[in-house]
Structure formats: structure tokens, C-alpha cells
PDB file of C-alpha atoms in Angstrom:
ATOM      1  CA  UNK A   1      21.310  29.364 -22.118  1.00 57.00           C
ATOM      2  CA  UNK A   2      22.818  27.040 -19.288  1.00 57.00           C
ATOM      3  CA  UNK A   3      19.284  26.546 -17.720  1.00 62.00           C
ATOM      4  CA  UNK A   4      17.681  25.637 -20.959  1.00 58.00           C
ATOM      5  CA  UNK A   5      20.329  22.911 -20.923  1.00 57.00           C
ATOM      6  CA  UNK A   6      19.183  21.828 -17.632  1.00 49.00           C
ATOM      7  CA  UNK A   7      15.039  22.031 -18.518  1.00 54.00           C
ATOM      8  CA  UNK A   8      15.966  20.353 -21.421  1.00 51.00           C
ATOM      9  CA  UNK A   9      18.169  17.529 -19.857  1.00 49.00           C
ATOM     10  CA  UNK A  10      15.541  17.196 -17.407  1.00 51.00           C
ATOM     11  CA  UNK A  11      12.775  16.755 -19.883  1.00 49.00           C
ATOM     12  CA  UNK A  12      14.750  13.743 -21.873  1.00 59.00           C
ATOM     13  CA  UNK A  13      15.597  12.830 -18.024  1.00 52.00           C
ATOM     14  CA  UNK A  14      11.664  12.461 -17.502  1.00 49.00           C
ATOM     15  CA  UNK A  15      11.223  10.905 -20.591  1.00 51.00           C
ATOM     16  CA  UNK A  16      14.231   8.552 -20.357  1.00 50.00           C
ATOM     17  CA  UNK A  17      11.851   7.321 -16.804  1.00 51.00           C
ATOM     18  CA  UNK A  18       8.594   7.260 -18.017  1.00 56.00           C
ATOM     19  CA  UNK A  19       9.270   4.906 -20.685  1.00 51.00           C
ATOM     20  CA  UNK A  20      11.844   2.823 -18.674  1.00 51.00           C
ATOM     21  CA  UNK A  21       9.176   2.763 -16.581  1.00 50.00           C
ATOM     22  CA  UNK A  22       6.638   0.801 -19.519  1.00 48.00           C
ATOM     23  CA  UNK A  23       8.756  -1.479 -20.119  1.00 48.00           C
ATOM     24  CA  UNK A  24       8.673  -3.056 -17.232  1.00 52.00           C
ATOM     25  CA  UNK A  25       4.999  -3.477 -17.189  1.00 55.00           C
ATOM     26  CA  UNK A  26       4.106  -7.122 -17.275  1.00 61.00           C
ATOM     27  CA  UNK A  27       2.641  -8.034 -20.212  1.00 71.00           C
ATOM     28  CA  UNK A  28      -0.230 -10.468 -20.255  1.00 77.00           C
ATOM     29  CA  UNK A  29       0.203 -13.328 -22.089  1.00 87.00           C
ATOM     30  CA  UNK A  30      -2.933 -14.370 -25.009  1.00 87.00           C
ATOM     31  CA  UNK A  31      -4.352 -17.012 -22.105  1.00 93.00           C
ATOM     32  CA  UNK A  32      -4.691 -14.768 -19.938  1.00 95.00           C
ATOM     33  CA  UNK A  33      -5.796 -11.675 -22.079  1.00 95.00           C
ATOM     34  CA  UNK A  34      -8.561 -14.383 -23.491  1.00 97.00           C
ATOM     35  CA  UNK A  35      -9.422 -15.390 -20.059  1.00 97.00           C
ATOM     36  CA  UNK A  36     -10.222 -12.297 -19.078  1.00 97.00           C
ATOM     37  CA  UNK A  37     -12.459 -11.796 -22.130  1.00 97.00           C
ATOM     38  CA  UNK A  38     -13.469 -14.607 -21.679  1.00 98.00           C
ATOM     39  CA  UNK A  39     -15.124 -13.864 -18.499  1.00 98.00           C
ATOM     40  CA  UNK A  40     -16.280  -9.942 -19.141  1.00 98.00           C
ATOM     41  CA  UNK A  41     -18.403 -11.861 -21.875  1.00 97.00           C
ATOM     42  CA  UNK A  42     -19.946 -14.427 -19.549  1.00 97.00           C
ATOM     43  CA  UNK A  43     -20.633 -11.871 -16.701  1.00 97.00           C
ATOM     44  CA  UNK A  44     -22.327  -9.676 -19.196  1.00 96.00           C
ATOM     45  CA  UNK A  45     -24.655 -12.458 -20.008  1.00 94.00           C
ATOM     46  CA  UNK A  46     -25.508 -13.298 -16.095  1.00 95.00           C
ATOM     47  CA  UNK A  47     -25.771 -10.106 -15.366  1.00 95.00           C
ATOM     48  CA  UNK A  48     -28.159  -9.360 -18.346  1.00 93.00           C
ATOM     49  CA  UNK A  49     -26.289  -6.163 -19.574  1.00 94.00           C
ATOM     50  CA  UNK A  50     -27.057  -7.212 -23.309  1.00 93.00           C
ATOM     51  CA  UNK A  51     -25.624  -4.328 -24.779  1.00 94.00           C
ATOM     52  CA  UNK A  52     -21.987  -5.623 -23.160  1.00 96.00           C
ATOM     53  CA  UNK A  53     -22.456  -8.148 -23.877  1.00 95.00           C
ATOM     54  CA  UNK A  54     -22.694  -7.465 -27.613  1.00 96.00           C
ATOM     55  CA  UNK A  55     -19.674  -5.619 -27.815  1.00 97.00           C
ATOM     56  CA  UNK A  56     -17.649  -9.102 -27.199  1.00 97.00           C
ATOM     57  CA  UNK A  57     -18.838 -10.394 -30.888  1.00 96.00           C
ATOM     58  CA  UNK A  58     -16.650 -10.360 -33.651  1.00 96.00           C
ATOM     59  CA  UNK A  59     -16.642  -6.974 -36.062  1.00 95.00           C
ATOM     60  CA  UNK A  60     -17.473  -8.739 -38.938  1.00 92.00           C
ATOM     61  CA  UNK A  61     -20.824  -9.845 -36.542  1.00 93.00           C
ATOM     62  CA  UNK A  62     -21.069  -6.331 -35.341  1.00 94.00           C
ATOM     63  CA  UNK A  63     -21.065  -5.060 -38.554  1.00 93.00           C
ATOM     64  CA  UNK A  64     -24.223  -7.301 -39.974  1.00 89.00           C
ATOM     65  CA  UNK A  65     -26.494  -7.257 -36.885  1.00 90.00           C
ATOM     66  CA  UNK A  66     -27.276  -3.821 -35.373  1.00 92.00           C
ATOM     67  CA  UNK A  67     -27.323  -3.674 -31.720  1.00 94.00           C
ATOM     68  CA  UNK A  68     -30.967  -2.456 -31.767  1.00 92.00           C
ATOM     69  CA  UNK A  69     -31.622  -6.092 -33.951  1.00 89.00           C
ATOM     70  CA  UNK A  70     -29.986  -7.979 -31.382  1.00 88.00           C
ATOM     71  CA  UNK A  71     -31.403  -6.433 -28.371  1.00 90.00           C
ATOM     72  CA  UNK A  72     -34.544  -7.014 -29.994  1.00 88.00           C
ATOM     73  CA  UNK A  73     -33.805 -10.818 -29.731  1.00 81.00           C
ATOM     74  CA  UNK A  74     -36.828 -12.559 -26.746  1.00 76.00           C
ATOM     75  CA  UNK A  75     -34.726 -13.978 -24.087  1.00 75.00           C
ATOM     76  CA  UNK A  76     -34.917 -17.533 -23.937  1.00 77.00           C
ATOM     77  CA  UNK A  77     -32.634 -18.605 -20.807  1.00 83.00           C
ATOM     78  CA  UNK A  78     -31.345 -16.729 -18.571  1.00 90.00           C
ATOM     79  CA  UNK A  79     -27.479 -17.269 -17.326  1.00 93.00           C
ATOM     80  CA  UNK A  80     -27.039 -17.780 -13.410  1.00 95.00           C
ATOM     81  CA  UNK A  81     -23.215 -18.479 -13.442  1.00 96.00           C
ATOM     82  CA  UNK A  82     -20.228 -19.711 -15.135  1.00 97.00           C
ATOM     83  CA  UNK A  83     -17.128 -21.866 -15.290  1.00 97.00           C
ATOM     84  CA  UNK A  84     -13.951 -21.785 -17.457  1.00 97.00           C
ATOM     85  CA  UNK A  85     -13.247 -25.135 -18.439  1.00 97.00           C
ATOM     86  CA  UNK A  86      -9.991 -25.160 -20.559  1.00 97.00           C
ATOM     87  CA  UNK A  87      -8.880 -22.555 -22.947  1.00 97.00           C
ATOM     88  CA  UNK A  88      -7.129 -24.114 -25.986  1.00 97.00           C
ATOM     89  CA  UNK A  89      -5.292 -21.390 -28.173  1.00 96.00           C
ATOM     90  CA  UNK A  90      -4.358 -22.370 -31.365  1.00 96.00           C
ATOM     91  CA  UNK A  91      -0.370 -21.701 -32.882  1.00 95.00           C
ATOM     92  CA  UNK A  92      -1.260 -18.785 -34.690  1.00 94.00           C
ATOM     93  CA  UNK A  93      -1.841 -17.445 -31.068  1.00 93.00           C
ATOM     94  CA  UNK A  94      -5.157 -15.752 -33.816  1.00 96.00           C
ATOM     95  CA  UNK A  95      -7.878 -18.337 -32.935  1.00 97.00           C
ATOM     96  CA  UNK A  96      -9.188 -20.581 -29.971  1.00 97.00           C
ATOM     97  CA  UNK A  97     -12.155 -22.621 -28.185  1.00 97.00           C
ATOM     98  CA  UNK A  98     -13.226 -21.603 -24.577  1.00 98.00           C
ATOM     99  CA  UNK A  99     -14.866 -24.669 -23.560  1.00 97.00           C
ATOM    100  CA  UNK A 100     -17.377 -23.946 -20.195  1.00 97.00           C
ATOM    101  CA  UNK A 101     -20.460 -24.917 -17.994  1.00 97.00           C
ATOM    102  CA  UNK A 102     -23.070 -22.934 -17.156  1.00 96.00           C
ATOM    103  CA  UNK A 103     -25.847 -22.448 -15.168  1.00 96.00           C
ATOM    104  CA  UNK A 104     -28.943 -20.912 -16.846  1.00 94.00           C
ATOM    105  CA  UNK A 105     -32.659 -21.383 -16.364  1.00 93.00           C
ATOM    106  CA  UNK A 106     -34.919 -21.728 -19.131  1.00 90.00           C
ATOM    107  CA  UNK A 107     -38.700 -21.401 -17.352  1.00 88.00           C
ATOM    108  CA  UNK A 108     -38.452 -22.100 -13.789  1.00 87.00           C
ATOM    109  CA  UNK A 109     -36.175 -25.259 -14.272  1.00 92.00           C
ATOM    110  CA  UNK A 110     -32.560 -24.520 -13.177  1.00 94.00           C
ATOM    111  CA  UNK A 111     -29.815 -27.043 -15.131  1.00 94.00           C
ATOM    112  CA  UNK A 112     -26.425 -26.729 -13.811  1.00 96.00           C
ATOM    113  CA  UNK A 113     -23.213 -26.979 -15.806  1.00 95.00           C
ATOM    114  CA  UNK A 114     -24.501 -27.113 -19.223  1.00 94.00           C
ATOM    115  CA  UNK A 115     -21.130 -27.483 -21.772  1.00 95.00           C
ATOM    116  CA  UNK A 116     -20.687 -24.820 -23.755  1.00 95.00           C
ATOM    117  CA  UNK A 117     -17.393 -24.531 -26.625  1.00 96.00           C
ATOM    118  CA  UNK A 118     -16.847 -20.837 -28.187  1.00 96.00           C
ATOM    119  CA  UNK A 119     -14.875 -19.926 -30.698  1.00 97.00           C
ATOM    120  CA  UNK A 120     -12.955 -16.758 -30.267  1.00 98.00           C
ATOM    121  CA  UNK A 121     -10.355 -14.807 -32.626  1.00 97.00           C
ATOM    122  CA  UNK A 122      -7.765 -12.223 -32.063  1.00 96.00           C
ATOM    123  CA  UNK A 123      -8.497  -9.084 -34.217  1.00 93.00           C
ATOM    124  CA  UNK A 124      -4.920  -6.698 -33.266  1.00 92.00           C
ATOM    125  CA  UNK A 125      -5.005  -7.363 -29.676  1.00 91.00           C
ATOM    126  CA  UNK A 126      -8.369  -7.811 -28.148  1.00 95.00           C
ATOM    127  CA  UNK A 127     -10.392 -11.221 -28.068  1.00 97.00           C
ATOM    128  CA  UNK A 128     -13.463 -11.595 -29.297  1.00 98.00           C
ATOM    129  CA  UNK A 129     -16.268 -14.077 -29.451  1.00 97.00           C
ATOM    130  CA  UNK A 130     -17.250 -16.009 -32.973  1.00 95.00           C
ATOM    131  CA  UNK A 131     -20.469 -15.562 -34.054  1.00 89.00           C
ATOM    132  CA  UNK A 132     -21.710 -17.212 -37.344  1.00 81.00           C
ATOM    133  CA  UNK A 133     -22.897 -14.519 -39.311  1.00 73.00           C
ATOM    134  CA  UNK A 134     -26.669 -14.641 -40.828  1.00 64.00           C
ATOM    135  CA  UNK A 135     -27.150 -15.751 -44.617  1.00 63.00           C
ATOM    136  CA  UNK A 136     -28.725 -13.593 -46.591  1.00 55.00           C
ATOM    137  CA  UNK A 137     -32.585 -14.379 -45.857  1.00 53.00           C
ATOM    138  CA  UNK A 138     -32.391 -16.153 -43.305  1.00 55.00           C
ATOM    139  CA  UNK A 139     -32.635 -15.943 -39.793  1.00 59.00           C
ATOM    140  CA  UNK A 140     -29.451 -16.051 -37.373  1.00 60.00           C
ATOM    141  CA  UNK A 141     -29.569 -18.019 -34.011  1.00 62.00           C
ATOM    142  CA  UNK A 142     -28.332 -16.495 -30.960  1.00 63.00           C
ATOM    143  CA  UNK A 143     -28.105 -16.993 -27.230  1.00 61.00           C
ATOM    144  CA  UNK A 144     -32.133 -15.675 -26.474  1.00 58.00           C
ATOM    145  CA  UNK A 145     -33.183 -16.775 -29.806  1.00 63.00           C
ATOM    146  CA  UNK A 146     -33.630 -16.248 -33.589  1.00 64.00           C
ATOM    147  CA  UNK A 147     -33.084 -13.135 -35.072  1.00 62.00           C
ATOM    148  CA  UNK A 148     -34.649 -12.200 -38.630  1.00 59.00           C
ATOM    149  CA  UNK A 149     -33.693 -10.395 -41.377  1.00 55.00           C
ATOM    150  CA  UNK A 150     -36.237  -7.364 -41.332  1.00 54.00           C
ATOM    151  CA  UNK A 151     -38.297  -8.591 -44.147  1.00 50.00           C
ATOM    152  CA  UNK A 152     -38.827 -12.374 -43.606  1.00 45.00           C
ATOM    153  CA  UNK A 153     -40.378 -14.662 -40.713  1.00 44.00           C
TER     154      UNK A 153
END
């Protein structure tokens, strides 16, 4: 009986210690969290990891445009690098505008510092880049060229 109490007390102390340690973990600000997501998304573009880049698109877009459709669009230019200029988060902390400078290559021509503006939305604790969902019967412009509905062109 005494051994059970000691074991129970030891387990309780362990749980309190673990929970107390978790409370000390730093919590990222919205800006830090968004900056990290933008950097991961942009690096996926630079590394031509289009499958990874697709995962950063907002859920509404991914619901309408399958990964296969997205990946089948031809790339029009190559991303060489980027820098984040500004991050403006709305007071609600649910939407943000990110301004960047991107280095791209188009048919052998290099363009350094091309401005790009991205809209991001927060879903739960995760930031996603906002994409325009294609309208019924229309085409969707992507960084890689247009995506057409299956039965249109």
C-alpha cells in the first residue's frame, strides 16, 4: 500500500514537472510564425519542390485544385532567391500581407529584386498563402502558368 502511494506520488511529480516545463517553452508571435511559413514556402519554390509548395496554399484552394492539377501546370520561370521586405498583420491576426523581392529567371533572362505581394490567412494556428479559387469554367493563373478545368481550353 505504501509502495503504491510512493509510486503514485512519483508519477504526479513527473507529470507536474513535464507540464511545468512545457509552460516555459517560448511561444512564437504571429509575425515569427508567419515569417517562418513564408520562408519555407519561398524556399520550396527556389528548390523547385512544387509538391511541398502546394501544401502552403489555403485549404479552400486545395479543395478546388488537386495537387495533380497544380503540378501539371508548366513552370514559366525559375525562382533563384528571395528576401522578405515587410510583413503586415491585420489587427485580427487572421490575415496578413507580405511583400518580398524575388530573383527569377525567365527564358534565360535574370530579373533580380522583382516585387511580389502575397496574401496570407491564418487557419487555427497555421498560416497559409491565399490563392484565388478558380471560377467555374475559367482558368486559374498560377506562378507556373494557367490551370484549365479538365473540359476547357
